[in-house]
């Protein structure tokens, strides 16, 4: 091909690349003129990580300390690239693993931004060089929170009731002459605004006569109850978009503005005492679900929150009221010692947890925090301080089987949205590997929990009259999963096709790049409130390894 032909063929592409490089170079200069990088990063952090759980103006404080979660970190990474007009390839430099590591501080993020701007002026970005700016000065960037061994030791400490309660608190008078109420009248539900919690509340209101107390965050109790009931109307939907009139159910719901992560739930002393003398059963569903944060970051919400629930049970015992508990755990607590091989298939036992937290080295912080919480609940039961106890371990919870009400922010819903928008779904790079997951409809899970918990409570109250509380074995455990059927990503893709969407299989690496390149994937979800705006309905899928997420090894 002659020179003229080369110019005709490659000239427009080369000109476009030159203009792009010059644009990024000009943008880098403009960013410097627009104010110090650290000031702009600080403002962006405050914008993306809104509602800090810890008020901190220290530029060397990690984003985790400021209460940042994986979705906020994903949004921050995207906004950093947009604000400083950085090219697409820099997305990996400001990934969630870096932003939520010890190096994820305003100061160190600013150093990486400055390094990127310098590389932009040079015309070509050396990603390894930019990453080394922080790595060389701050050690391992991927380490989140404490070291693995420190986390295991902390779990070993936290899993014991004696680490949280004094001997006097645990030596509660038996009050054997006081029987727990055979019929449940009042229930305390935590996590009522969550997806599963909302449907548990719906089933209790529709299928029982129980009065339900809910601890809900909010500006006021009236505002918290109004928000809860609005969500409840969506959850109690009918096929075809109809809605059930919930006005006659409202009188059975009492909202308490509080937080289970703080002492006495942050409610008044009189209201707390009322709970101690009124509640028959605690349905503990509240948890911070995050598959990126460390055990230390989730400890307050998931472990301390459970301790505060157990303290309520002990206080109720002192008030001569024997309460029961239904504890919602997760299949994420399962360890290898709970799995048997039978005829070439893995059988997961509905068994109590072991005593060795070192088996959780491969687990994420969420699974670890829920493991410790379940251990604490079971130990209090075995001590004889609870009238009834049952533990439930859900897996992936899908939308309602008839109304279609779903959780728009869970991973499965996001994956379906990505399929419909990108016309593609991810296929494993390994030819013998298939993406499958256990997925049960939320109405099956919630109704199963309510029905079986009532039966378990009744049988345990009968047993309590004939046996000593000191001879109790572990609490019964139930896996609320589909017993025979696993749903594959291909199954989800087929369902999308049935609705008229054209989707095709695509290798995972190519699919991930398409998500990054898709402009619409970085737009906020329509209707999201400013305080809970999600930067992308697809981007969070990149936070986790998709195939690790959908493989059974994710839970073990």
Coordinates of C-alpha atoms in Angstrom, one line a residue:
X1 CA 0.0 0.0 0.0
X2 CA 1.4 3.4 -1.0
X3 CA 1.7 6.4 1.4
X4 CA -1.6 7.9 0.1
X5 CA -3.3 4.7 0.9
X6 CA -1.9 4.5 4.4
X7 CA -3.0 8.1 5.1
X8 CA -6.5 7.3 3.8
X9 CA -6.7 4.1 5.9
X10 CA -5.1 5.2 9.2
X11 CA -5.1 9.0 9.0
X12 CA -8.5 9.6 10.7
X13 CA -7.8 7.1 13.5
X14 CA -4.3 8.6 14.2
X15 CA -5.7 12.1 14.1
X16 CA -8.5 11.1 16.6
X17 CA -5.9 9.6 18.9
X18 CA -3.7 12.7 18.8
X19 CA -6.7 15.0 19.5
X20 CA -7.7 12.7 22.4
X21 CA -4.2 12.9 23.9
X22 CA -4.0 16.7 23.5
X23 CA -7.5 17.0 25.1
X24 CA -6.4 15.0 28.1
X25 CA -3.2 17.1 28.3
X26 CA -5.2 20.3 28.2
X27 CA -7.7 18.9 30.8
X28 CA -4.8 18.1 33.1
X29 CA -3.5 21.7 32.9
X30 CA -7.1 23.0 33.5
X31 CA -7.5 20.8 36.5
X32 CA -4.4 22.3 38.1
X33 CA -5.6 25.8 37.4
X34 CA -9.0 25.0 38.9
X35 CA -7.6 24.4 42.4
X36 CA -5.5 22.0 44.3
X37 CA -6.1 18.3 43.4
X38 CA -6.4 17.4 47.0
X39 CA -9.2 20.0 47.6
X40 CA -11.2 18.7 44.6
X41 CA -10.7 15.0 45.7
X42 CA -11.8 15.9 49.2
X43 CA -15.0 17.6 47.9
X44 CA -15.7 14.6 45.7
X45 CA -15.3 12.1 48.6
X46 CA -17.8 14.1 50.6
X47 CA -20.2 14.1 47.7
X48 CA -19.9 10.3 47.0
X49 CA -19.5 9.0 50.5
X50 CA -22.4 11.0 51.9
X51 CA -23.8 10.5 55.4
X52 CA -20.5 9.6 57.1
X53 CA -21.0 7.3 60.0
X54 CA -17.8 8.9 61.4
X55 CA -17.3 12.6 61.1
X56 CA -13.7 13.1 60.1
X57 CA -11.7 15.9 58.4
X58 CA -8.4 14.0 58.4
X59 CA -7.2 13.6 54.8
X60 CA -5.2 10.5 56.0
X61 CA -8.3 8.7 57.3
X62 CA -9.3 5.7 55.1
X63 CA -12.6 5.7 53.3
X64 CA -13.7 2.7 55.4
X65 CA -13.3 4.8 58.5
X66 CA -15.7 7.3 56.9
X67 CA -18.3 4.6 56.3
X68 CA -17.7 4.1 52.6
X69 CA -19.2 0.9 51.1
X70 CA -18.5 -0.8 47.8
X71 CA -21.2 1.0 45.9
X72 CA -20.1 4.4 47.1
X73 CA -16.5 3.4 46.2
X74 CA -17.6 2.4 42.7
X75 CA -19.3 5.7 42.2
X76 CA -16.3 7.6 43.5
X77 CA -14.0 5.8 41.1
X78 CA -16.2 6.8 38.2
X79 CA -16.6 10.4 39.3
X80 CA -12.8 10.8 39.8
X81 CA -12.2 9.8 36.2
X82 CA -15.0 12.2 35.0
X83 CA -13.9 15.1 37.1
X84 CA -10.3 15.0 36.0
X85 CA -11.1 14.0 32.4
X86 CA -9.0 10.8 32.7
X87 CA -9.0 8.3 29.9
X88 CA -11.0 5.0 30.2
X89 CA -7.9 2.8 30.9
X90 CA -7.4 4.6 34.3
X91 CA -10.5 3.0 35.7
X92 CA -8.4 0.1 37.2
X93 CA -6.3 2.7 39.0
X94 CA -9.2 3.8 41.1
X95 CA -10.8 0.4 41.6
X96 CA -12.9 -0.5 44.7
X97 CA -10.1 -2.7 46.1
X98 CA -7.8 0.3 46.2
X99 CA -10.4 2.8 47.4
X100 CA -11.4 0.5 50.3
X101 CA -7.9 -0.5 51.3
X102 CA -5.6 1.2 53.9
X103 CA -4.3 3.3 51.0
X104 CA -7.8 4.7 50.2
X105 CA -7.4 8.1 51.8
X106 CA -8.0 11.6 50.4
X107 CA -4.3 12.2 50.4
X108 CA -3.2 9.0 48.7
X109 CA -6.1 9.1 46.2
X110 CA -4.9 12.7 45.3
X111 CA -1.3 11.4 44.8
X112 CA -2.6 8.9 42.2
X113 CA -4.7 11.5 40.5
X114 CA -1.6 13.8 40.2
X115 CA 0.4 10.9 38.8
X116 CA -2.3 10.3 36.2
X117 CA -2.4 13.9 35.2
X118 CA 1.4 13.9 34.8
X119 CA 1.2 10.8 32.6
X120 CA -1.5 12.5 30.6
X121 CA 0.8 15.4 29.8
X122 CA 3.4 12.9 28.6
X123 CA 0.8 11.5 26.2
X124 CA 0.9 7.9 27.2
X125 CA -0.2 6.5 30.6
X126 CA 1.9 3.9 32.3
X127 CA -0.6 2.2 34.6
X128 CA 2.1 0.3 36.5
X129 CA 4.0 3.5 37.2
X130 CA 0.9 5.3 38.5
X131 CA 0.0 2.4 40.8
X132 CA 3.6 2.3 42.2
X133 CA 3.3 5.9 43.3
X134 CA 1.2 4.8 46.3
X135 CA 2.4 1.2 46.5
X136 CA 6.0 2.3 47.1
X137 CA 5.1 4.8 49.8
X138 CA 2.4 2.8 51.6
X139 CA 3.0 -0.9 51.2
X140 CA 0.5 -3.3 50.0
X141 CA -2.5 -1.4 48.5
X142 CA -4.9 -4.4 48.4
X143 CA -4.9 -5.1 52.1
X144 CA -8.2 -4.1 53.6
X145 CA -8.2 -3.3 57.3
X146 CA -6.3 -5.7 59.6
X147 CA -4.1 -8.5 58.5
X148 CA -5.7 -11.9 58.0
X149 CA -4.3 -13.3 61.2
X150 CA -5.4 -10.3 63.2
X151 CA -8.9 -10.7 61.9
X152 CA -9.0 -14.4 62.8
X153 CA -7.8 -13.5 66.4
X154 CA -10.4 -10.8 66.7
X155 CA -13.1 -13.3 65.6
X156 CA -11.8 -15.8 68.1
X157 CA -12.3 -13.2 70.8
X158 CA -15.7 -12.0 69.6
X159 CA -17.3 -15.4 69.3
X160 CA -17.4 -15.9 73.1
X161 CA -20.2 -14.5 75.2
X162 CA -17.7 -13.9 78.0
X163 CA -16.0 -11.2 75.8
X164 CA -19.3 -9.2 75.8
X165 CA -21.1 -10.0 79.0
X166 CA -20.0 -10.3 82.7
X167 CA -20.6 -13.4 84.7
X168 CA -23.4 -11.5 86.6
X169 CA -25.1 -10.7 83.4
X170 CA -25.0 -14.3 82.2
X171 CA -26.1 -15.7 85.6
X172 CA -29.7 -14.6 85.3
X173 CA -32.2 -16.1 87.7
X174 CA -34.0 -19.0 86.0
X175 CA -37.6 -17.9 86.8
X176 CA -38.6 -21.5 86.0
X177 CA -42.1 -20.8 87.4
X178 CA -42.7 -18.3 84.6
X179 CA -43.6 -19.9 81.3
X180 CA -43.0 -18.3 78.0
X181 CA -46.1 -17.3 76.1
X182 CA -47.3 -20.3 74.1
X183 CA -49.0 -18.0 71.7
X184 CA -46.9 -15.3 70.1
X185 CA -48.5 -11.8 70.5
X186 CA -45.7 -9.3 70.0
X187 CA -42.6 -9.6 67.7
X188 CA -39.6 -7.4 67.4
X189 CA -38.4 -7.3 63.8
X190 CA -34.9 -5.9 62.9
X191 CA -34.0 -5.1 59.3
X192 CA -37.6 -4.4 58.4
X193 CA -36.6 -2.0 55.6
X194 CA -34.4 -4.6 53.9
X195 CA -35.7 -6.8 51.1
X196 CA -36.2 -10.0 53.1
X197 CA -37.2 -8.0 56.3
X198 CA -39.9 -6.2 54.3
X199 CA -41.4 -9.5 53.1
X200 CA -41.1 -11.1 56.6
X201 CA -43.2 -8.1 57.9
X202 CA -45.7 -8.6 55.1
X203 CA -46.2 -12.2 55.9
X204 CA -46.6 -11.6 59.6
X205 CA -49.3 -8.9 59.0
X206 CA -51.1 -11.0 56.4
X207 CA -50.9 -14.5 57.9
X208 CA -50.7 -13.9 61.7
X209 CA -52.4 -11.6 64.3
X210 CA -49.0 -10.6 65.8
X211 CA -48.2 -7.0 66.7
X212 CA -44.8 -6.1 65.1
X213 CA -42.3 -3.6 66.5
X214 CA -39.7 -2.4 64.0
X215 CA -36.5 -0.5 64.8
X216 CA -36.0 1.8 61.9
X217 CA -33.6 4.6 61.1
X218 CA -35.1 7.9 60.3
X219 CA -35.5 11.6 61.2
X220 CA -38.6 10.8 63.3
X221 CA -40.8 7.9 64.2
X222 CA -43.6 9.2 62.0
X223 CA -41.3 9.6 59.0
X224 CA -39.7 6.2 59.6
X225 CA -43.2 4.5 59.7
X226 CA -44.4 6.4 56.7
X227 CA -41.4 5.2 54.7
X228 CA -41.8 1.6 55.9
X229 CA -45.5 1.5 55.0
X230 CA -44.8 2.9 51.6
X231 CA -42.3 0.1 50.9
X232 CA -44.7 -2.4 52.4
X233 CA -47.4 -1.5 49.9
X234 CA -44.9 -2.4 47.1
X235 CA -44.0 -5.7 48.8
X236 CA -47.6 -6.8 49.2
X237 CA -48.3 -6.5 45.5
X238 CA -50.6 -8.6 43.4
X239 CA -50.0 -10.1 40.0
X240 CA -50.7 -7.5 37.3
X241 CA -49.5 -4.6 39.3
X242 CA -52.4 -4.4 41.8
X243 CA -51.8 -3.4 45.4
X244 CA -53.3 -4.7 48.6
X245 CA -54.9 -2.1 50.9
X246 CA -52.6 -2.0 54.0
X247 CA -54.5 0.7 55.9
X248 CA -56.1 -1.9 58.2
X249 CA -52.7 -3.4 58.9
X250 CA -51.0 -0.2 60.1
X251 CA -52.3 -0.4 63.6
X252 CA -50.3 -3.6 64.2
X253 CA -47.0 -1.9 63.3
X254 CA -45.1 0.1 65.8
X255 CA -42.0 1.9 64.5
X256 CA -39.2 2.9 66.9
X257 CA -36.6 5.3 65.5
X258 CA -33.3 3.7 66.5
X259 CA -30.2 1.8 65.5
X260 CA -29.4 -1.8 66.7
X261 CA -25.7 -1.0 66.4
X262 CA -25.8 1.4 69.4
X263 CA -26.5 0.7 73.1
X264 CA -30.2 0.2 73.9
X265 CA -30.9 0.7 70.2
X266 CA -30.7 4.5 70.8
X267 CA -34.3 4.6 72.1
X268 CA -35.6 6.0 75.3
X269 CA -35.3 4.1 78.5
X270 CA -39.1 3.7 78.9
X271 CA -39.5 2.3 75.3
X272 CA -36.6 -0.1 75.9
X273 CA -38.2 -1.4 79.1
X274 CA -41.5 -1.8 77.3
X275 CA -39.7 -4.1 74.8
X276 CA -38.3 -6.1 77.7
X277 CA -41.7 -6.8 79.1
X278 CA -43.7 -7.0 75.9
X279 CA -41.8 -9.0 73.2
X280 CA -42.4 -12.7 72.8
X281 CA -40.1 -13.3 69.8
X282 CA -37.2 -11.4 68.2
X283 CA -36.8 -11.8 64.5
X284 CA -33.3 -10.6 63.9
X285 CA -32.9 -9.9 60.2
X286 CA -30.8 -6.7 60.2
X287 CA -27.3 -6.9 58.7
X288 CA -25.0 -4.8 56.6
X289 CA -24.6 -6.9 53.5
X290 CA -21.3 -6.1 51.8
X291 CA -19.0 -8.6 50.0
X292 CA -16.0 -6.2 49.8
X293 CA -15.6 -4.8 53.3
X294 CA -13.5 -6.5 56.0
X295 CA -14.6 -8.1 59.2
X296 CA -13.5 -5.1 61.1
X297 CA -15.5 -2.8 59.0
X298 CA -18.7 -4.9 59.4
X299 CA -18.2 -5.8 63.0
X300 CA -20.3 -3.0 64.5
X301 CA -23.4 -3.5 62.3
X302 CA -23.4 -7.3 62.2
X303 CA -21.7 -8.4 65.5
X304 CA -22.3 -5.6 67.9
X305 CA -25.9 -5.3 66.6
X306 CA -26.4 -9.0 67.4
X307 CA -24.9 -8.5 70.9
X308 CA -27.4 -5.7 71.5
X309 CA -30.2 -8.0 70.6
X310 CA -28.9 -10.7 72.9
X311 CA -28.7 -8.1 75.7
X312 CA -32.4 -7.4 75.2
X313 CA -33.1 -11.1 75.6
X314 CA -31.2 -11.2 78.9
X315 CA -32.9 -8.1 80.1
X316 CA -36.3 -9.7 79.3
X317 CA -35.3 -12.7 81.3
X318 CA -34.6 -10.5 84.3
X319 CA -38.1 -9.0 83.8
X320 CA -39.5 -12.5 84.0
X321 CA -40.2 -12.7 80.4
X322 CA -38.7 -15.5 78.3
X323 CA -38.2 -14.4 74.8
X324 CA -37.3 -16.4 71.8
X325 CA -35.2 -15.5 68.8
X326 CA -35.3 -16.3 65.1
X327 CA -31.8 -15.5 63.7
X328 CA -31.3 -14.9 60.0
X329 CA -27.8 -16.0 59.1
X330 CA -26.5 -16.8 55.6
X331 CA -25.1 -19.8 53.7
X332 CA -21.9 -17.7 53.6
X333 CA -21.0 -19.1 57.1
X334 CA -20.6 -22.6 55.8
X335 CA -17.1 -24.0 56.1
X336 CA -15.5 -27.1 54.5
X337 CA -16.0 -29.3 57.5
X338 CA -19.8 -29.0 57.1
X339 CA -19.7 -30.5 53.6
X340 CA -19.8 -34.2 52.9
X341 CA -19.1 -36.0 49.6
X342 CA -21.8 -38.5 48.8
X343 CA -21.8 -40.4 45.5
X344 CA -19.8 -37.8 43.8
X345 CA -22.0 -34.9 45.0
X346 CA -21.3 -32.4 47.7
X347 CA -23.9 -32.4 50.6
X348 CA -24.1 -29.3 52.8
X349 CA -25.2 -30.2 56.3
X350 CA -27.7 -28.2 58.2
X351 CA -25.3 -28.4 61.1
X352 CA -24.1 -26.1 63.9
X353 CA -21.0 -24.1 63.3
X354 CA -17.6 -25.4 64.4
X355 CA -15.3 -23.7 66.9
X356 CA -12.3 -22.8 64.6
X357 CA -12.6 -19.4 62.9
X358 CA -9.4 -20.1 61.0
X359 CA -11.6 -22.1 58.6
X360 CA -13.0 -18.8 57.4
X361 CA -9.7 -17.5 55.9
X362 CA -11.2 -17.7 52.4
X363 CA -14.4 -16.1 53.4
X364 CA -15.2 -12.4 53.0
X365 CA -15.8 -10.0 55.9
X366 CA -19.6 -10.4 55.6
X367 CA -19.4 -14.2 55.9
X368 CA -17.0 -13.9 58.9
X369 CA -19.2 -11.4 60.7
X370 CA -22.3 -13.5 60.2
X371 CA -20.4 -16.6 61.4
X372 CA -19.5 -14.8 64.7
X373 CA -23.0 -13.6 65.1
X374 CA -24.5 -17.1 64.7
X375 CA -22.0 -18.5 67.2
X376 CA -23.0 -16.0 69.8
X377 CA -26.8 -16.7 69.3
X378 CA -26.3 -20.4 69.6
X379 CA -24.1 -20.1 72.7
X380 CA -26.8 -18.0 74.5
X381 CA -29.4 -20.6 73.6
X382 CA -27.2 -23.4 75.0
X383 CA -26.8 -21.4 78.2
X384 CA -30.6 -21.7 78.7
X385 CA -31.3 -17.9 78.6
X386 CA -33.7 -18.1 75.5
X387 CA -37.1 -19.7 75.5
X388 CA -36.8 -20.7 71.8
X389 CA -34.2 -20.3 69.1
X390 CA -34.0 -21.2 65.4
X391 CA -31.4 -20.2 62.8
X392 CA -32.0 -19.7 59.1
X393 CA -29.3 -19.6 56.4
X394 CA -30.6 -18.1 53.1
X395 CA -28.7 -18.0 49.8
X396 CA -29.6 -15.7 47.0
X397 CA -33.1 -14.4 47.4
X398 CA -34.9 -13.7 44.2
X399 CA -38.0 -11.6 43.6
X400 CA -41.6 -12.5 44.5
X401 CA -42.9 -15.5 42.6
X402 CA -46.2 -13.9 41.7
X403 CA -46.0 -10.1 42.0
X404 CA -42.4 -9.8 40.7
X405 CA -41.4 -7.4 43.5
X406 CA -37.6 -7.6 43.7
X407 CA -34.6 -5.9 45.1
X408 CA -33.3 -3.5 42.4
X409 CA -29.8 -3.3 43.9
X410 CA -28.9 -6.9 44.3
X411 CA -26.4 -8.6 42.1
X412 CA -28.9 -10.9 40.2
X413 CA -31.1 -7.9 39.3
X414 CA -28.1 -5.9 38.2
X415 CA -26.9 -8.8 36.0
X416 CA -30.4 -9.1 34.4
X417 CA -30.3 -5.3 33.7
X418 CA -26.9 -5.6 32.1
X419 CA -28.0 -8.5 29.9
X420 CA -30.9 -6.5 28.6
X421 CA -28.9 -3.3 28.0
X422 CA -25.7 -4.9 26.6
X423 CA -27.5 -7.7 24.7
X424 CA -24.9 -10.0 26.3
X425 CA -24.3 -12.2 29.3
X426 CA -21.0 -13.5 30.7
X427 CA -19.7 -16.9 29.9
X428 CA -16.9 -18.6 31.9
X429 CA -13.4 -18.6 30.4
X430 CA -13.2 -22.2 31.5
X431 CA -15.0 -24.6 29.1
X432 CA -16.1 -27.0 31.9
X433 CA -17.3 -24.3 34.2
X434 CA -20.9 -23.1 34.3
X435 CA -22.3 -20.1 36.2
X436 CA -25.0 -21.4 38.6
X437 CA -26.6 -20.1 41.7
X438 CA -29.1 -21.1 44.3
X439 CA -32.0 -18.6 43.9
X440 CA -35.2 -18.9 45.9
X441 CA -38.2 -16.5 45.6
X442 CA -38.5 -14.1 48.6
X443 CA -42.1 -15.2 49.3
X444 CA -41.1 -18.8 49.7
X445 CA -38.2 -17.9 52.0
X446 CA -40.1 -15.5 54.2
X447 CA -43.3 -17.6 54.5
X448 CA -41.1 -20.7 55.3
X449 CA -39.3 -18.8 58.0
X450 CA -42.4 -17.6 59.7
X451 CA -44.3 -20.9 59.5
X452 CA -41.4 -23.1 60.7
X453 CA -40.2 -20.7 63.4
X454 CA -43.7 -20.9 65.0
X455 CA -43.6 -24.7 65.0
X456 CA -40.0 -24.8 66.3
X457 CA -41.0 -22.4 69.1
X458 CA -44.0 -24.5 70.2
X459 CA -41.9 -27.8 70.3
X460 CA -39.1 -26.1 72.2
X461 CA -41.4 -24.7 74.8
X462 CA -42.8 -28.2 75.4
X463 CA -39.3 -29.7 75.6
X464 CA -38.3 -27.0 78.1
X465 CA -40.8 -28.2 80.6
X466 CA -39.4 -31.7 80.6
X467 CA -35.6 -31.2 80.3
X468 CA -33.0 -29.0 81.9
X469 CA -31.9 -25.9 80.1
X470 CA -28.3 -26.9 81.0
X471 CA -28.5 -30.0 78.8
X472 CA -29.4 -28.2 75.6
X473 CA -27.7 -29.0 72.3
X474 CA -27.2 -26.5 69.5
X475 CA -30.1 -24.6 68.1
X476 CA -31.8 -26.1 65.0
X477 CA -30.5 -24.8 61.7
X478 CA -32.4 -24.5 58.4
X479 CA -31.1 -23.8 54.9
X480 CA -33.8 -21.8 53.1
X481 CA -32.6 -22.9 49.6
X482 CA -34.1 -24.7 46.7
X483 CA -33.5 -28.4 47.4
X484 CA -33.1 -29.6 43.8
X485 CA -32.6 -26.8 41.3
X486 CA -29.8 -24.4 40.6
X487 CA -30.4 -21.5 38.3
X488 CA -27.7 -20.8 35.7
X489 CA -26.8 -17.5 34.1
X490 CA -27.9 -19.2 30.8
X491 CA -31.4 -19.8 32.4
X492 CA -31.6 -16.1 33.2
X493 CA -30.6 -15.2 29.7
X494 CA -33.3 -17.5 28.3
X495 CA -35.9 -15.7 30.5
X496 CA -34.7 -12.4 29.0
X497 CA -35.0 -13.8 25.5
X498 CA -38.6 -14.9 26.2
X499 CA -39.4 -11.2 27.0
X500 CA -38.1 -10.1 23.6
X501 CA -34.5 -9.2 24.5
X502 CA -31.7 -10.3 22.2
X503 CA -28.8 -11.6 24.4
X504 CA -25.8 -13.7 23.4
X505 CA -23.0 -15.3 25.4
X506 CA -19.7 -13.5 25.7
X507 CA -16.5 -14.4 27.4
X508 CA -16.2 -12.8 30.8
X509 CA -13.2 -10.5 30.0
X510 CA -14.9 -9.2 26.9
X511 CA -18.2 -8.7 28.8
X512 CA -16.5 -6.8 31.6
X513 CA -14.8 -4.5 29.1
X514 CA -18.2 -3.9 27.4
X515 CA -19.6 -2.9 30.8
X516 CA -16.8 -0.4 31.4
X517 CA -17.2 1.0 27.9
X518 CA -20.9 1.3 28.0
X519 CA -21.8 5.0 28.7
X520 CA -25.3 4.2 30.1
X521 CA -23.9 1.8 32.7
X522 CA -22.6 4.8 34.6
X523 CA -25.8 6.7 34.8
X524 CA -27.8 6.8 38.1
X525 CA -30.9 4.6 38.4
X526 CA -34.0 6.5 37.5
X527 CA -35.9 7.5 40.6
X528 CA -33.0 7.1 43.0
X529 CA -32.9 9.6 45.8
X530 CA -29.8 11.8 46.0
X531 CA -28.6 10.3 49.3
X532 CA -28.8 6.7 47.9
X533 CA -27.9 7.3 44.3
X534 CA -26.2 4.4 42.7
X535 CA -23.6 5.4 40.1
X536 CA -24.3 2.4 37.9
X537 CA -26.6 -0.6 37.9
X538 CA -23.9 -2.6 36.2
X539 CA -20.6 -1.2 37.6
X540 CA -21.0 -2.9 41.0
X541 CA -20.9 -6.3 39.1
X542 CA -17.2 -5.5 38.4
X543 CA -16.5 -5.1 42.1
X544 CA -16.6 -8.9 42.6
X545 CA -15.3 -11.6 40.4
X546 CA -18.5 -12.6 38.7
X547 CA -17.6 -16.3 38.4
X548 CA -16.4 -16.5 42.0
X549 CA -19.7 -14.9 43.0
X550 CA -21.9 -17.4 41.2
X551 CA -19.8 -20.5 42.0
X552 CA -20.5 -22.7 45.0
X553 CA -17.0 -22.1 46.3
X554 CA -18.0 -18.6 47.0
X555 CA -19.7 -19.8 50.1
X556 CA -17.1 -22.3 51.3

